[in-house]
Amino acid sequence: MNSYRKLVIFVLSALVLGGGWAIWNADQKLKQEEALHRQQQASQNKQDSMTGQNVSFTVTEGKVKKWKLEALNAVYSENRAQATLKEVKGEFYDAEGKPVLQFSAPEGLYLTKDNTVTLSGGVIANSAQKQENGGKGGQMKAPTMTWSGKSDWVTAKGGAELTFPQGKSTAQTCRFTLDFSNIQLEGGVNSSLSPL
């Protein structure tokens, strides 16, 4: 009988210890899952706070506006060093603050450190100056265009197509000033002039 009692006590002790361990283990798993959920929620909140709708970037030199860019959507990197843009449009301004070039593109990338912008997905840049007012006129289309806040030049790459009052030119790469007064075509250049 004594051994029977010891066996019952042993079995009951094992059940209590096993049950206690199972409860403790389940509690630990629950705590881990809750911590993971909180971490995922914090990460999602952080990502959400780094997304902007109808965002605008303006670069000035002194008190003069150099260019303005608007995007339907902007997603910033964690350190806000860059923003990935969707549905981009904007314009460049001359020294007097008048628009000289208007642009649009499906996508863009803005680097905040040096105010560099790369537009992509089929970029269109139109001269805002009318030819009858002494402007050069023209339109540039290219898969990508890049410029920096440090320069008055725009670089179009991937097959640029320039249409201007006197004709049309195509090239792999085109560098041009904002008013189209200086244009450099490189790689597979082809030009045709319109009759006067």
PDB file of C-alpha atoms in Angstrom:
ATOM      1  CA  MET A   1       0.000   0.000   0.000  1.00  0.00           C
ATOM      2  CA  ASN A   2       2.844   2.281   0.829  1.00  0.00           C
ATOM      3  CA  SER A   3       4.301   1.823  -2.659  1.00  0.00           C
ATOM      4  CA  TYR A   4       0.904   2.454  -4.157  1.00  0.00           C
ATOM      5  CA  ARG A   5       0.663   5.720  -2.259  1.00  0.00           C
ATOM      6  CA  LYS A   6       4.162   6.701  -3.412  1.00  0.00           C
ATOM      7  CA  LEU A   7       3.206   5.888  -7.002  1.00  0.00           C
ATOM      8  CA  VAL A   8       0.061   8.042  -6.761  1.00  0.00           C
ATOM      9  CA  ILE A   9       2.035  10.923  -5.214  1.00  0.00           C
ATOM     10  CA  PHE A  10       4.707  10.575  -7.920  1.00  0.00           C
ATOM     11  CA  VAL A  11       2.106  10.571 -10.721  1.00  0.00           C
ATOM     12  CA  LEU A  12       0.251  13.534  -9.212  1.00  0.00           C
ATOM     13  CA  SER A  13       3.528  15.437  -8.740  1.00  0.00           C
ATOM     14  CA  ALA A  14       4.485  14.726 -12.336  1.00  0.00           C
ATOM     15  CA  LEU A  15       1.094  15.929 -13.546  1.00  0.00           C
ATOM     16  CA  VAL A  16       1.299  19.123 -11.477  1.00  0.00           C
ATOM     17  CA  LEU A  17       4.866  19.832 -12.610  1.00  0.00           C
ATOM     18  CA  GLY A  18       4.053  18.970 -16.232  1.00  0.00           C
ATOM     19  CA  GLY A  19       0.921  21.121 -16.154  1.00  0.00           C
ATOM     20  CA  GLY A  20       2.801  23.995 -14.552  1.00  0.00           C
ATOM     21  CA  TRP A  21       5.538  23.740 -17.160  1.00  0.00           C
ATOM     22  CA  ALA A  22       2.934  23.656 -19.982  1.00  0.00           C
ATOM     23  CA  ILE A  23       1.197  26.752 -18.578  1.00  0.00           C
ATOM     24  CA  TRP A  24       4.533  28.584 -18.166  1.00  0.00           C
ATOM     25  CA  ASN A  25       5.593  27.602 -21.708  1.00  0.00           C
ATOM     26  CA  ALA A  26       2.264  28.745 -23.187  1.00  0.00           C
ATOM     27  CA  ASP A  27       2.584  32.036 -21.285  1.00  0.00           C
ATOM     28  CA  GLN A  28       6.104  32.567 -22.690  1.00  0.00           C
ATOM     29  CA  LYS A  29       4.906  31.886 -26.237  1.00  0.00           C
ATOM     30  CA  LEU A  30       2.027  34.303 -25.769  1.00  0.00           C
ATOM     31  CA  LYS A  31       4.419  36.982 -24.508  1.00  0.00           C
ATOM     32  CA  GLN A  32       6.709  36.393 -27.508  1.00  0.00           C
ATOM     33  CA  GLU A  33       3.791  36.655 -29.927  1.00  0.00           C
ATOM     34  CA  GLU A  34       2.585  39.858 -28.245  1.00  0.00           C
ATOM     35  CA  ALA A  35       6.096  41.342 -28.410  1.00  0.00           C
ATOM     36  CA  LEU A  36       6.385  40.393 -32.097  1.00  0.00           C
ATOM     37  CA  HIS A  37       2.979  41.934 -32.804  1.00  0.00           C
ATOM     38  CA  ARG A  38       3.970  45.171 -31.005  1.00  0.00           C
ATOM     39  CA  GLN A  39       7.237  45.250 -32.970  1.00  0.00           C
ATOM     40  CA  GLN A  40       5.423  44.739 -36.282  1.00  0.00           C
ATOM     41  CA  GLN A  41       2.876  47.414 -35.371  1.00  0.00           C
ATOM     42  CA  ALA A  42       5.648  49.865 -34.463  1.00  0.00           C
ATOM     43  CA  SER A  43       7.414  49.104 -37.730  1.00  0.00           C
ATOM     44  CA  GLN A  44       4.179  49.629 -39.678  1.00  0.00           C
ATOM     45  CA  ASN A  45       3.522  52.903 -37.850  1.00  0.00           C
ATOM     46  CA  LYS A  46       7.065  54.030 -38.635  1.00  0.00           C
ATOM     47  CA  GLN A  47       6.584  53.190 -42.318  1.00  0.00           C
ATOM     48  CA  ASP A  48       3.218  54.935 -42.353  1.00  0.00           C
ATOM     49  CA  SER A  49       4.721  58.068 -40.833  1.00  0.00           C
ATOM     50  CA  MET A  50       7.339  58.134 -43.590  1.00  0.00           C
ATOM     51  CA  THR A  51       4.797  58.215 -46.404  1.00  0.00           C
ATOM     52  CA  GLY A  52       3.370  61.488 -47.636  1.00  0.00           C
ATOM     53  CA  GLN A  53       0.530  62.369 -49.976  1.00  0.00           C
ATOM     54  CA  ASN A  54       0.543  65.484 -52.212  1.00  0.00           C
ATOM     55  CA  VAL A  55       4.113  66.406 -51.236  1.00  0.00           C
ATOM     56  CA  SER A  56       5.980  69.478 -52.471  1.00  0.00           C
ATOM     57  CA  PHE A  57       9.745  70.184 -52.549  1.00  0.00           C
ATOM     58  CA  THR A  58      11.089  73.660 -53.313  1.00  0.00           C
ATOM     59  CA  VAL A  59      14.755  74.527 -53.776  1.00  0.00           C
ATOM     60  CA  THR A  60      15.809  78.157 -53.454  1.00  0.00           C
ATOM     61  CA  GLU A  61      19.058  80.007 -53.925  1.00  0.00           C
ATOM     62  CA  GLY A  62      19.081  82.996 -51.633  1.00  0.00           C
ATOM     63  CA  LYS A  63      15.526  84.282 -51.912  1.00  0.00           C
ATOM     64  CA  VAL A  64      15.067  83.094 -55.494  1.00  0.00           C
ATOM     65  CA  LYS A  65      13.164  79.882 -56.176  1.00  0.00           C
ATOM     66  CA  LYS A  66      15.208  77.525 -58.430  1.00  0.00           C
ATOM     67  CA  TRP A  67      12.717  74.706 -58.848  1.00  0.00           C
ATOM     68  CA  LYS A  68       9.600  73.242 -57.357  1.00  0.00           C
ATOM     69  CA  LEU A  69       8.540  69.621 -57.490  1.00  0.00           C
ATOM     70  CA  GLU A  70       5.191  68.126 -56.504  1.00  0.00           C
ATOM     71  CA  ALA A  71       4.412  64.435 -56.086  1.00  0.00           C
ATOM     72  CA  LEU A  72       1.140  62.647 -55.524  1.00  0.00           C
ATOM     73  CA  ASN A  73       2.966  60.215 -53.211  1.00  0.00           C
ATOM     74  CA  ALA A  74       6.376  60.239 -51.490  1.00  0.00           C
ATOM     75  CA  VAL A  75       7.951  57.433 -49.456  1.00  0.00           C
ATOM     76  CA  TYR A  76      10.941  58.558 -47.395  1.00  0.00           C
ATOM     77  CA  SER A  77      13.888  56.410 -46.397  1.00  0.00           C
ATOM     78  CA  GLU A  78      14.244  55.822 -42.659  1.00  0.00           C
ATOM     79  CA  ASN A  79      16.832  58.601 -42.269  1.00  0.00           C
ATOM     80  CA  ARG A  80      14.928  60.874 -44.702  1.00  0.00           C
ATOM     81  CA  ALA A  81      17.980  61.057 -46.974  1.00  0.00           C
ATOM     82  CA  GLN A  82      15.836  60.257 -49.996  1.00  0.00           C
ATOM     83  CA  ALA A  83      12.240  60.100 -51.114  1.00  0.00           C
ATOM     84  CA  THR A  84      10.748  57.810 -53.746  1.00  0.00           C
ATOM     85  CA  LEU A  85       8.135  59.769 -55.676  1.00  0.00           C
ATOM     86  CA  LYS A  86       5.054  58.880 -57.737  1.00  0.00           C
ATOM     87  CA  GLU A  87       3.204  61.079 -60.263  1.00  0.00           C
ATOM     88  CA  VAL A  88       5.715  63.932 -60.297  1.00  0.00           C
ATOM     89  CA  LYS A  89       5.313  67.375 -61.837  1.00  0.00           C
ATOM     90  CA  GLY A  90       6.968  70.721 -61.369  1.00  0.00           C
ATOM     91  CA  GLU A  91       8.891  73.578 -62.889  1.00  0.00           C
ATOM     92  CA  PHE A  92      12.209  75.397 -62.977  1.00  0.00           C
ATOM     93  CA  TYR A  93      12.484  79.167 -62.552  1.00  0.00           C
ATOM     94  CA  ASP A  94      14.850  81.809 -63.940  1.00  0.00           C
ATOM     95  CA  ALA A  95      16.777  84.349 -61.817  1.00  0.00           C
ATOM     96  CA  GLU A  96      13.691  86.581 -61.698  1.00  0.00           C
ATOM     97  CA  GLY A  97      11.435  83.781 -60.439  1.00  0.00           C
ATOM     98  CA  LYS A  98       9.599  83.217 -63.722  1.00  0.00           C
ATOM     99  CA  PRO A  99       8.931  79.636 -64.906  1.00  0.00           C
ATOM    100  CA  VAL A 100      11.288  78.492 -67.689  1.00  0.00           C
ATOM    101  CA  LEU A 101      10.736  74.723 -67.831  1.00  0.00           C
ATOM    102  CA  GLN A 102       7.822  72.507 -66.775  1.00  0.00           C
ATOM    103  CA  PHE A 103       8.196  68.761 -66.292  1.00  0.00           C
ATOM    104  CA  SER A 104       6.202  65.641 -65.471  1.00  0.00           C
ATOM    105  CA  ALA A 105       7.020  61.967 -64.896  1.00  0.00           C
ATOM    106  CA  PRO A 106       5.394  58.843 -63.445  1.00  0.00           C
ATOM    107  CA  GLU A 107       8.232  58.263 -60.942  1.00  0.00           C
ATOM    108  CA  GLY A 108      11.124  60.041 -59.296  1.00  0.00           C
ATOM    109  CA  LEU A 109      13.825  59.871 -56.647  1.00  0.00           C
ATOM    110  CA  TYR A 110      14.778  62.922 -54.585  1.00  0.00           C
ATOM    111  CA  LEU A 111      18.092  62.937 -52.665  1.00  0.00           C
ATOM    112  CA  THR A 112      17.859  65.542 -49.939  1.00  0.00           C
ATOM    113  CA  LYS A 113      21.593  65.941 -49.241  1.00  0.00           C
ATOM    114  CA  ASP A 114      22.473  67.586 -52.559  1.00  0.00           C
ATOM    115  CA  ASN A 115      18.965  68.298 -53.906  1.00  0.00           C
ATOM    116  CA  THR A 116      19.379  65.830 -56.764  1.00  0.00           C
ATOM    117  CA  VAL A 117      16.302  64.583 -58.590  1.00  0.00           C
ATOM    118  CA  THR A 118      16.054  61.667 -61.017  1.00  0.00           C
ATOM    119  CA  LEU A 119      12.759  61.340 -62.850  1.00  0.00           C
ATOM    120  CA  SER A 120      11.884  58.135 -64.696  1.00  0.00           C
ATOM    121  CA  GLY A 121       9.187  56.190 -66.476  1.00  0.00           C
ATOM    122  CA  GLY A 122       8.838  58.541 -69.450  1.00  0.00           C
ATOM    123  CA  VAL A 123       9.729  62.126 -68.594  1.00  0.00           C
ATOM    124  CA  ILE A 124       8.418  65.154 -70.474  1.00  0.00           C
ATOM    125  CA  ALA A 125       9.967  68.608 -70.088  1.00  0.00           C
ATOM    126  CA  ASN A 126       8.404  71.591 -71.875  1.00  0.00           C
ATOM    127  CA  SER A 127       9.819  75.058 -72.262  1.00  0.00           C
ATOM    128  CA  ALA A 128       7.635  77.592 -70.470  1.00  0.00           C
ATOM    129  CA  GLN A 129       9.022  80.368 -72.664  1.00  0.00           C
ATOM    130  CA  LYS A 130       7.070  81.153 -75.788  1.00  0.00           C
ATOM    131  CA  GLN A 131       9.107  81.559 -78.944  1.00  0.00           C
ATOM    132  CA  GLU A 132       7.299  84.792 -79.864  1.00  0.00           C
ATOM    133  CA  ASN A 133       8.534  86.315 -76.562  1.00  0.00           C
ATOM    134  CA  GLY A 134      12.160  85.585 -77.390  1.00  0.00           C
ATOM    135  CA  GLY A 135      12.206  82.129 -75.801  1.00  0.00           C
ATOM    136  CA  LYS A 136      13.896  79.194 -77.485  1.00  0.00           C
ATOM    137  CA  GLY A 137      10.893  76.903 -77.092  1.00  0.00           C
ATOM    138  CA  GLY A 138      11.043  73.136 -77.180  1.00  0.00           C
ATOM    139  CA  GLN A 139      10.108  69.854 -75.606  1.00  0.00           C
ATOM    140  CA  MET A 140      12.361  67.058 -74.314  1.00  0.00           C
ATOM    141  CA  LYS A 141      11.159  63.488 -73.835  1.00  0.00           C
ATOM    142  CA  ALA A 142      13.327  60.751 -72.326  1.00  0.00           C
ATOM    143  CA  PRO A 143      13.054  57.638 -70.133  1.00  0.00           C
ATOM    144  CA  THR A 144      15.053  59.405 -67.374  1.00  0.00           C
ATOM    145  CA  MET A 145      16.139  62.942 -66.538  1.00  0.00           C
ATOM    146  CA  THR A 146      18.427  64.055 -63.724  1.00  0.00           C
ATOM    147  CA  TRP A 147      19.418  67.399 -62.268  1.00  0.00           C
ATOM    148  CA  SER A 148      21.060  68.763 -59.159  1.00  0.00           C
ATOM    149  CA  GLY A 149      20.428  71.887 -57.143  1.00  0.00           C
ATOM    150  CA  LYS A 150      24.073  72.765 -57.846  1.00  0.00           C
ATOM    151  CA  SER A 151      23.619  73.074 -61.622  1.00  0.00           C
ATOM    152  CA  ASP A 152      21.421  74.697 -64.260  1.00  0.00           C
ATOM    153  CA  TRP A 153      21.781  71.662 -66.522  1.00  0.00           C
ATOM    154  CA  VAL A 154      19.411  68.734 -66.970  1.00  0.00           C
ATOM    155  CA  THR A 155      20.649  65.357 -68.284  1.00  0.00           C
ATOM    156  CA  ALA A 156      18.228  63.219 -70.286  1.00  0.00           C
ATOM    157  CA  LYS A 157      19.231  59.562 -70.829  1.00  0.00           C
ATOM    158  CA  GLY A 158      18.031  56.366 -72.410  1.00  0.00           C
ATOM    159  CA  GLY A 159      16.995  57.793 -75.766  1.00  0.00           C
ATOM    160  CA  ALA A 160      16.234  61.507 -75.655  1.00  0.00           C
ATOM    161  CA  GLU A 161      13.924  63.180 -78.156  1.00  0.00           C
ATOM    162  CA  LEU A 162      14.126  66.958 -78.519  1.00  0.00           C
ATOM    163  CA  THR A 163      11.453  68.765 -80.504  1.00  0.00           C
ATOM    164  CA  PHE A 164      12.065  72.447 -81.148  1.00  0.00           C
ATOM    165  CA  PRO A 165      10.633  75.071 -83.553  1.00  0.00           C
ATOM    166  CA  GLN A 166      13.328  74.383 -86.172  1.00  0.00           C
ATOM    167  CA  GLY A 167      13.051  70.581 -86.139  1.00  0.00           C
ATOM    168  CA  LYS A 168      13.712  67.461 -84.137  1.00  0.00           C
ATOM    169  CA  SER A 169      16.790  65.683 -82.704  1.00  0.00           C
ATOM    170  CA  THR A 170      17.265  62.308 -81.060  1.00  0.00           C
ATOM    171  CA  ALA A 171      20.249  60.924 -79.148  1.00  0.00           C
ATOM    172  CA  GLN A 172      21.113  58.450 -76.397  1.00  0.00           C
ATOM    173  CA  THR A 173      21.978  61.297 -74.015  1.00  0.00           C
ATOM    174  CA  CYS A 174      21.167  64.982 -74.036  1.00  0.00           C
ATOM    175  CA  ARG A 175      22.376  67.654 -71.638  1.00  0.00           C
ATOM    176  CA  PHE A 176      20.540  70.948 -71.853  1.00  0.00           C
ATOM    177  CA  THR A 177      20.130  74.227 -70.018  1.00  0.00           C
ATOM    178  CA  LEU A 178      16.751  75.093 -68.625  1.00  0.00           C
ATOM    179  CA  ASP A 179      15.931  77.542 -71.418  1.00  0.00           C
ATOM    180  CA  PHE A 180      17.212  75.166 -74.158  1.00  0.00           C
ATOM    181  CA  SER A 181      19.821  77.799 -75.142  1.00  0.00           C
ATOM    182  CA  ASN A 182      22.643  75.241 -74.800  1.00  0.00           C
ATOM    183  CA  ILE A 183      22.098  71.626 -75.895  1.00  0.00           C
ATOM    184  CA  GLN A 184      24.645  68.786 -76.037  1.00  0.00           C
ATOM    185  CA  LEU A 185      23.627  65.570 -77.810  1.00  0.00           C
ATOM    186  CA  GLU A 186      25.681  62.369 -77.485  1.00  0.00           C
ATOM    187  CA  GLY A 187      25.400  58.854 -78.909  1.00  0.00           C
ATOM    188  CA  GLY A 188      23.472  58.033 -82.082  1.00  0.00           C
ATOM    189  CA  VAL A 189      22.598  61.645 -82.822  1.00  0.00           C
ATOM    190  CA  ASN A 190      20.013  62.157 -85.550  1.00  0.00           C
ATOM    191  CA  SER A 191      18.581  65.587 -86.455  1.00  0.00           C
ATOM    192  CA  SER A 192      16.090  66.838 -88.979  1.00  0.00           C
ATOM    193  CA  LEU A 193      15.230  70.462 -89.672  1.00  0.00           C
ATOM    194  CA  SER A 194      11.829  71.792 -90.613  1.00  0.00           C
ATOM    195  CA  PRO A 195      11.610  73.927 -93.766  1.00  0.00           C
ATOM    196  CA  LEU A 196      11.359  77.641 -93.019  1.00  0.00           C
TER     197      LEU A 196
END
